Amino acid sequence: MTRLTDLELFVRTADLGSLTAAAKAMDWSPAAASAAVKRLEATWGVAVFVRSTRSLRLSTEGERMLPHVRAALSAMTEAQAVVSKTRSALRGELQLSMPSDLGRNILLPWLETFLQRHPDLSLRLHFSDRTADLMRVPLDMAIRYGTLRGSAQVALPLLLNNPRLLVASPQYIARHGTPATVAELAQHEALSFMVGDEVPKTWRLCVQGQWVDAPVQGRRNANDSEVVSRWAVDGLGLAYRSQIDMAAHIAAGRLVHINPHWQGEPGDLHLVVPGRKQVTAAVRALRDHLVPLLAQLAAGSAQHKR
């Protein structure tokens, strides 16, 4: 396959009348420039230059090839400009994966506002609590909890102060009381969110500066985060969910933050893309749109903690 840089050297040499001058203009060594010409001549099967000890000129075949090579390089430049314009423009389709509860009940209206601001954009949304493999499925980005380790993917922060909270409805607390110690959690109905098919046996909490794995048990477990939230609002037990997911419920009084001095695990929220080249203007615009809205919601939730 012919290298574009070899074609560029061919044109530069023809314009300057000197292979040495063309190599210098492209910051190449004379040996690298000579090798490039040999590759072209081997690929095309003709000599493109006529050389002497004092001069260099295009051969008849080289003169015939030159306008076609110029056109090819011009077409590549135009193609690169189109790609660059596409990357910087807010148009096209974005495929986005997000957790079910967060996506349906918090992000959806904000995404609608984003679309109204950018009429040349369209969204294809995927709601799932499973972690999508951005290298295998046709997704542009995913909203995820936690941090990436040992991955070539890029994580753009959306909300960094987003701990998990222990919550229950006022009705549940009225019937069953509030657990005063971590040990008492085992006596309550735990509404657990399953990662995959595994039901968690403990919830990790920091009590008086010490992290402990509190044993929990319950008859209601789901791999859909929205279902766990509904169970909690319906007064069926305790839930251990991220602050941003519970923010609206806490602000409306549907749920209460139990023992705020018990710190839950961090649940930092990120916008994840497959690589740096996929961080387009549209991706950055979406992140800039969501960050202040998430921060405002989290701040409102913090004011309503019990």
XYZ file of C-alpha atoms in Angstrom:
306
model
C 0.000 0.000 0.000
C 1.342 3.421 -0.978
C 2.089 5.687 1.965
C 0.624 9.182 1.924
C 3.895 10.601 3.182
C 5.687 9.063 0.195
C 3.215 10.802 -2.113
C 3.788 14.088 -0.294
C 7.544 13.690 -0.753
C 7.036 13.003 -4.467
C 5.078 16.257 -4.902
C 7.510 18.276 -2.765
C 10.470 16.959 -4.776
C 8.749 17.781 -8.069
C 7.956 21.317 -6.862
C 11.396 22.024 -5.410
C 13.415 20.181 -8.055
C 15.541 18.623 -5.347
C 15.173 15.496 -3.241
C 17.459 16.990 -0.601
C 15.362 20.156 -0.362
C 12.137 18.131 -0.150
C 13.599 15.957 2.621
C 14.651 19.053 4.558
C 11.201 20.633 4.145
C 9.570 17.503 5.552
C 12.207 17.086 8.282
C 13.365 13.795 6.815
C 16.857 12.423 6.421
C 18.202 12.112 2.846
C 18.282 8.333 3.284
C 14.587 8.238 4.322
C 13.646 10.412 1.331
C 15.588 8.214 -1.077
C 13.902 5.113 0.374
C 10.478 6.711 -0.123
C 11.169 7.342 -3.819
C 12.357 3.763 -4.241
C 9.133 2.492 -2.635
C 7.027 4.549 -5.041
C 8.970 3.392 -8.061
C 8.735 -0.226 -6.914
C 4.978 0.097 -6.377
C 4.289 1.839 -9.687
C 6.862 -0.107 -11.695
C 8.323 3.006 -13.305
C 11.045 5.543 -12.563
C 9.444 8.829 -11.481
C 12.594 10.947 -11.555
C 15.555 11.242 -13.887
C 18.673 11.816 -11.793
C 22.139 13.023 -12.575
C 25.003 14.070 -10.350
C 23.897 17.709 -10.601
C 20.144 17.714 -11.239
C 16.851 15.914 -10.794
C 13.751 16.171 -12.941
C 10.497 14.297 -13.415
C 10.504 11.433 -15.851
C 7.789 11.199 -18.488
C 5.924 8.731 -16.255
C 6.458 11.011 -13.265
C 4.941 13.950 -15.135
C 1.885 11.822 -15.944
C 1.521 10.720 -12.320
C 1.985 14.160 -10.720
C -1.502 15.665 -11.363
C -3.183 12.479 -10.165
C -1.093 12.428 -6.993
C -1.913 16.085 -6.359
C -5.625 15.318 -6.741
C -5.363 12.343 -4.369
C -3.609 14.407 -1.697
C -6.154 17.206 -2.118
C -8.995 14.704 -1.689
C -7.399 13.367 1.505
C -7.033 16.905 2.852
C -10.709 17.568 2.163
C -11.696 14.279 3.815
C -9.684 15.144 6.926
C -11.338 18.560 7.035
C -14.776 16.929 6.873
C -13.873 14.576 9.743
C -12.484 17.457 11.770
C -15.629 19.499 11.157
C -17.810 16.554 12.170
C -15.866 16.106 15.400
C -16.273 19.785 16.277
C -19.907 20.135 15.193
C -22.929 19.369 17.328
C -24.689 17.158 14.818
C -25.259 13.481 14.201
C -26.331 10.690 16.536
C -25.049 9.898 20.019
C -25.578 6.420 21.458
C -25.583 6.563 25.246
C -25.903 3.832 27.871
C -26.953 4.681 31.438
C -28.200 3.044 34.655
C -31.945 2.465 34.619
C -33.025 4.453 37.690
C -30.689 7.376 37.088
C -31.537 7.469 33.384
C -35.326 7.245 33.559
C -35.997 9.372 36.614
C -33.240 11.988 36.591
C -31.382 12.251 33.285
C -34.243 11.841 30.826
C -35.730 15.368 31.146
C -32.246 16.890 31.117
C -31.406 15.023 27.934
C -34.585 16.372 26.369
C -33.449 19.915 27.182
C -30.070 19.110 25.621
C -31.751 17.961 22.400
C -33.896 21.086 22.228
C -30.765 23.227 22.455
C -29.037 21.257 19.675
C -31.601 20.439 16.953
C -29.005 18.763 14.691
C -28.257 16.096 17.309
C -30.166 12.883 17.939
C -29.899 10.416 20.815
C -30.185 6.651 20.976
C -30.551 5.718 24.649
C -29.812 2.359 26.262
C -31.093 1.795 29.822
C -29.265 -0.978 31.657
C -27.614 -1.565 35.010
C -25.098 -3.910 33.408
C -21.736 -2.453 32.436
C -21.661 -2.166 28.652
C -18.412 -3.043 26.868
C -17.783 0.062 24.761
C -15.172 -1.787 22.721
C -17.664 -4.420 21.559
C -21.092 -2.795 21.400
C -21.975 0.177 19.148
C -22.079 2.841 21.871
C -20.472 6.272 21.821
C -20.444 6.639 25.600
C -21.838 5.362 28.885
C -22.683 6.947 32.216
C -21.190 4.812 34.978
C -20.586 4.748 38.703
C -17.076 4.183 40.039
C -13.676 4.711 38.440
C -11.829 3.005 35.596
C -8.653 1.084 36.322
C -6.281 -0.354 33.769
C -8.399 0.723 30.798
C -7.744 2.689 27.625
C -11.213 4.199 27.948
C -11.590 7.810 29.047
C -13.731 8.753 32.056
C -14.988 12.359 32.178
C -16.154 13.268 35.722
C -19.822 14.161 36.117
C -20.262 14.051 39.913
C -17.430 13.141 42.281
C -19.087 13.625 45.688
C -21.772 10.974 45.424
C -21.669 8.556 48.375
C -24.089 5.711 48.880
C -26.779 6.355 51.489
C -28.780 4.111 53.755
C -32.423 5.100 53.211
C -35.952 4.031 54.126
C -39.425 5.503 53.896
C -40.985 7.303 56.888
C -43.676 4.578 56.926
C -41.073 1.813 57.256
C -39.273 3.677 60.046
C -42.576 4.220 61.881
C -43.276 0.473 61.791
C -39.808 -0.948 62.360
C -37.734 1.839 63.912
C -34.295 3.098 62.948
C -31.266 0.811 63.330
C -29.054 2.321 66.028
C -26.060 0.082 65.355
C -24.625 -1.622 62.315
C -25.403 -4.989 63.864
C -29.113 -4.117 63.928
C -29.188 -3.899 60.122
C -29.404 -7.688 59.990
C -32.769 -7.460 61.752
C -34.252 -5.283 58.995
C -35.502 -6.105 55.508
C -32.698 -5.233 53.079
C -33.698 -4.250 49.555
C -30.608 -5.231 47.600
C -29.427 -4.276 44.140
C -27.720 -7.229 42.500
C -24.571 -6.836 40.456
C -25.062 -9.506 37.839
C -26.785 -12.459 39.494
C -25.113 -12.154 42.887
C -27.161 -11.010 45.889
C -24.983 -8.909 48.238
C -24.612 -10.302 51.731
C -23.130 -7.126 53.241
C -23.274 -3.348 52.843
C -20.014 -1.490 53.369
C -20.256 1.443 55.790
C -17.751 3.709 57.529
C -18.685 4.070 61.223
C -16.586 6.357 63.421
C -13.748 6.258 60.907
C -13.738 2.464 60.501
C -15.023 0.651 57.416
C -17.168 -2.365 58.262
C -19.064 -4.898 56.163
C -22.528 -4.900 57.705
C -24.406 -8.222 57.209
C -27.820 -7.741 55.595
C -30.622 -10.017 54.452
C -33.955 -9.648 52.730
C -36.503 -11.310 50.506
C -36.493 -8.658 47.790
C -33.498 -8.433 45.456
C -33.341 -7.085 41.897
C -30.807 -6.362 39.163
C -32.809 -3.248 38.213
C -31.951 -0.199 40.329
C -35.307 1.459 39.666
C -37.143 -1.534 41.173
C -35.085 -1.253 44.377
C -35.959 2.447 44.616
C -39.674 1.708 44.191
C -39.560 -0.930 46.923
C -37.918 1.558 49.284
C -40.466 4.296 48.543
C -43.263 1.758 49.085
C -41.972 1.134 52.609
C -40.835 -2.451 52.065
C -37.383 -2.154 53.616
C -33.999 -0.406 53.758
C -32.011 0.431 50.614
C -28.343 1.272 50.090
C -28.271 3.582 47.079
C -26.225 6.449 45.697
C -27.061 9.955 46.884
C -27.918 11.280 43.425
C -30.396 8.444 42.806
C -32.150 9.163 46.113
C -31.950 12.971 45.936
C -35.465 13.664 44.645
C -37.040 11.104 47.003
C -35.243 12.609 50.017
C -36.147 16.169 49.018
C -39.813 15.179 48.628
C -39.865 13.345 51.951
C -40.557 9.969 50.365
C -37.317 8.612 51.819
C -35.215 9.457 54.858
C -31.443 9.240 55.148
C -30.789 6.889 58.071
C -27.857 7.641 60.400
C -26.069 10.276 58.279
C -22.920 9.806 60.378
C -22.579 6.369 58.766
C -20.651 7.056 55.583
C -21.390 4.882 52.561
C -19.087 3.800 49.766
C -18.267 6.418 47.117
C -20.236 6.265 43.878
C -18.463 8.777 41.638
C -20.301 9.319 38.373
C -18.448 9.488 35.050
C -19.184 9.854 31.357
C -17.082 7.106 29.756
C -15.992 7.036 26.095
C -13.934 4.341 24.305
C -10.879 6.580 23.791
C -9.623 10.140 23.530
C -10.508 10.408 19.845
C -14.157 9.853 20.798
C -14.214 12.924 23.066
C -15.999 15.027 20.449
C -17.541 18.463 20.787
C -20.950 16.840 21.259
C -19.632 14.629 24.082
C -18.043 17.627 25.807
C -21.241 19.641 25.372
C -23.314 16.877 26.951
C -20.928 16.649 29.898
C -21.007 20.438 30.364
C -24.806 20.284 30.295
C -25.100 17.542 32.922
C -22.426 18.571 35.434
C -24.160 21.668 36.932
C -27.545 19.928 36.986
C -26.151 16.947 38.886
C -24.282 19.217 41.292
C -27.439 21.220 41.996
C -29.465 18.075 42.640
C -26.782 16.633 44.924
C -26.569 19.890 46.894
C -30.333 19.925 47.384
C -30.223 16.351 48.616
C -27.503 17.178 51.129
C -29.694 19.881 52.677
C -32.500 17.391 53.278
C -30.402 14.672 54.913
C -31.653 13.676 58.329
